[in-house]
Short mmCIF file of C-alpha atoms in Angstrom, two decimals:
data_model
loop_
_atom_site.label_atom_id
_atom_site.label_comp_id
_atom_site.label_asym_id
_atom_site.label_seq_id
_atom_site.Cartn_x
_atom_site.Cartn_y
_atom_site.Cartn_z
CA UNK A 1 24.43 -106.10 -17.55
CA UNK A 2 24.27 -106.23 -21.56
CA UNK A 3 26.70 -108.81 -23.33
CA UNK A 4 29.13 -107.31 -25.97
CA UNK A 5 30.28 -109.15 -29.68
CA UNK A 6 33.51 -108.00 -31.39
CA UNK A 7 34.33 -109.61 -35.13
CA UNK A 8 36.39 -109.24 -38.28
CA UNK A 9 33.96 -108.99 -40.47
CA UNK A 10 36.63 -109.66 -43.36
CA UNK A 11 34.38 -110.85 -46.14
CA UNK A 12 33.11 -107.06 -45.89
CA UNK A 13 34.75 -103.69 -46.76
CA UNK A 14 35.00 -101.05 -44.85
CA UNK A 15 31.75 -98.90 -43.31
CA UNK A 16 29.29 -101.87 -46.39
CA UNK A 17 28.91 -104.03 -42.74
CA UNK A 18 27.69 -101.24 -40.87
CA UNK A 19 25.43 -100.26 -43.98
CA UNK A 20 24.23 -103.70 -44.63
CA UNK A 21 22.78 -104.28 -41.38
CA UNK A 22 21.87 -100.41 -41.24
CA UNK A 23 19.96 -101.27 -43.41
CA UNK A 24 17.76 -104.08 -42.52
CA UNK A 25 16.86 -102.23 -39.21
CA UNK A 26 20.11 -104.12 -37.29
CA UNK A 27 22.04 -101.07 -35.51
CA UNK A 28 25.93 -102.21 -34.47
CA UNK A 29 29.25 -99.97 -34.66
CA UNK A 30 32.58 -100.01 -35.74
CA UNK A 31 33.65 -98.96 -32.64
CA UNK A 32 34.85 -98.88 -28.90
CA UNK A 33 31.38 -96.46 -27.27
CA UNK A 34 34.71 -94.02 -26.40
CA UNK A 35 35.00 -93.78 -29.34
CA UNK A 36 32.33 -92.88 -31.32
CA UNK A 37 32.36 -90.88 -34.92
CA UNK A 38 36.21 -91.88 -35.31
CA UNK A 39 37.02 -93.70 -38.32
CA UNK A 40 40.32 -95.19 -37.38
CA UNK A 41 41.10 -98.94 -37.21
CA UNK A 42 40.50 -99.81 -33.44
CA UNK A 43 43.98 -99.07 -31.07
CA UNK A 44 42.61 -101.65 -28.51
CA UNK A 45 42.27 -104.45 -31.47
CA UNK A 46 46.07 -103.63 -33.35
CA UNK A 47 47.77 -104.28 -29.52
CA UNK A 48 45.58 -106.84 -28.54
CA UNK A 49 47.77 -108.78 -31.82
CA UNK A 50 44.50 -107.99 -34.94
CA UNK A 51 46.02 -107.11 -38.76
CA UNK A 52 45.27 -103.67 -40.52
CA UNK A 53 42.82 -105.59 -42.67
CA UNK A 54 40.64 -107.48 -39.37
CA UNK A 55 40.68 -104.48 -36.68
CA UNK A 56 39.68 -103.16 -39.95
CA UNK A 57 35.95 -104.66 -39.95
CA UNK A 58 35.85 -105.10 -36.27
CA UNK A 59 32.16 -104.55 -36.15
CA UNK A 60 30.37 -104.34 -32.77
CA UNK A 61 27.93 -105.89 -31.30
CA UNK A 62 25.78 -104.68 -28.74
CA UNK A 63 23.07 -106.76 -26.89
CA UNK A 64 21.37 -105.25 -23.65
CA UNK A 65 19.97 -106.62 -20.80
CA UNK A 66 16.83 -107.47 -22.27
CA UNK A 67 17.66 -108.71 -25.72
CA UNK A 68 15.50 -111.50 -27.03
CA UNK A 69 16.01 -114.45 -29.21
CA UNK A 70 14.40 -113.36 -32.27
CA UNK A 71 16.87 -110.39 -32.04
CA UNK A 72 20.06 -112.31 -32.07
CA UNK A 73 18.36 -114.61 -34.26
CA UNK A 74 17.64 -111.73 -36.60
CA UNK A 75 21.30 -110.65 -36.73
CA UNK A 76 22.16 -114.12 -37.31
CA UNK A 77 20.29 -113.72 -40.33
CA UNK A 78 21.62 -110.78 -42.06
CA UNK A 79 25.29 -112.29 -40.79
CA UNK A 80 24.51 -115.22 -42.65
CA UNK A 81 23.38 -113.62 -45.51
CA UNK A 82 26.16 -110.88 -46.25
CA UNK A 83 28.28 -113.41 -45.70
CA UNK A 84 26.06 -116.16 -48.23
CA UNK A 85 26.48 -112.51 -51.02
CA UNK A 86 30.32 -112.58 -50.24
CA UNK A 87 30.14 -115.18 -51.29
CA UNK A 88 28.68 -115.27 -54.79
CA UNK A 89 30.43 -112.06 -55.22
CA UNK A 90 34.14 -114.06 -54.46
CA UNK A 91 33.49 -116.89 -56.92
CA UNK A 92 31.32 -115.13 -59.50
CA UNK A 93 35.47 -112.45 -60.05
#
């Protein structure tokens, strides 16, 4: 079975998170598999109580049954790097 993580990345604005992960060679999604191509905030996340910012910045990360530890470590490495860059921009502004 595959595994999935869906988390708000509120330190990234709009589709910036999708583009940043894509540029790093990591495929992620901002919607569910059944809402492919839609740009609206997830109605499921808002129904679960997520605010618009959190729901709008959520990124879905899916792992296949054959995902390797190195792939997970690479995702975490990129995530930490993006988080650090976002914090530095805020500190400078």
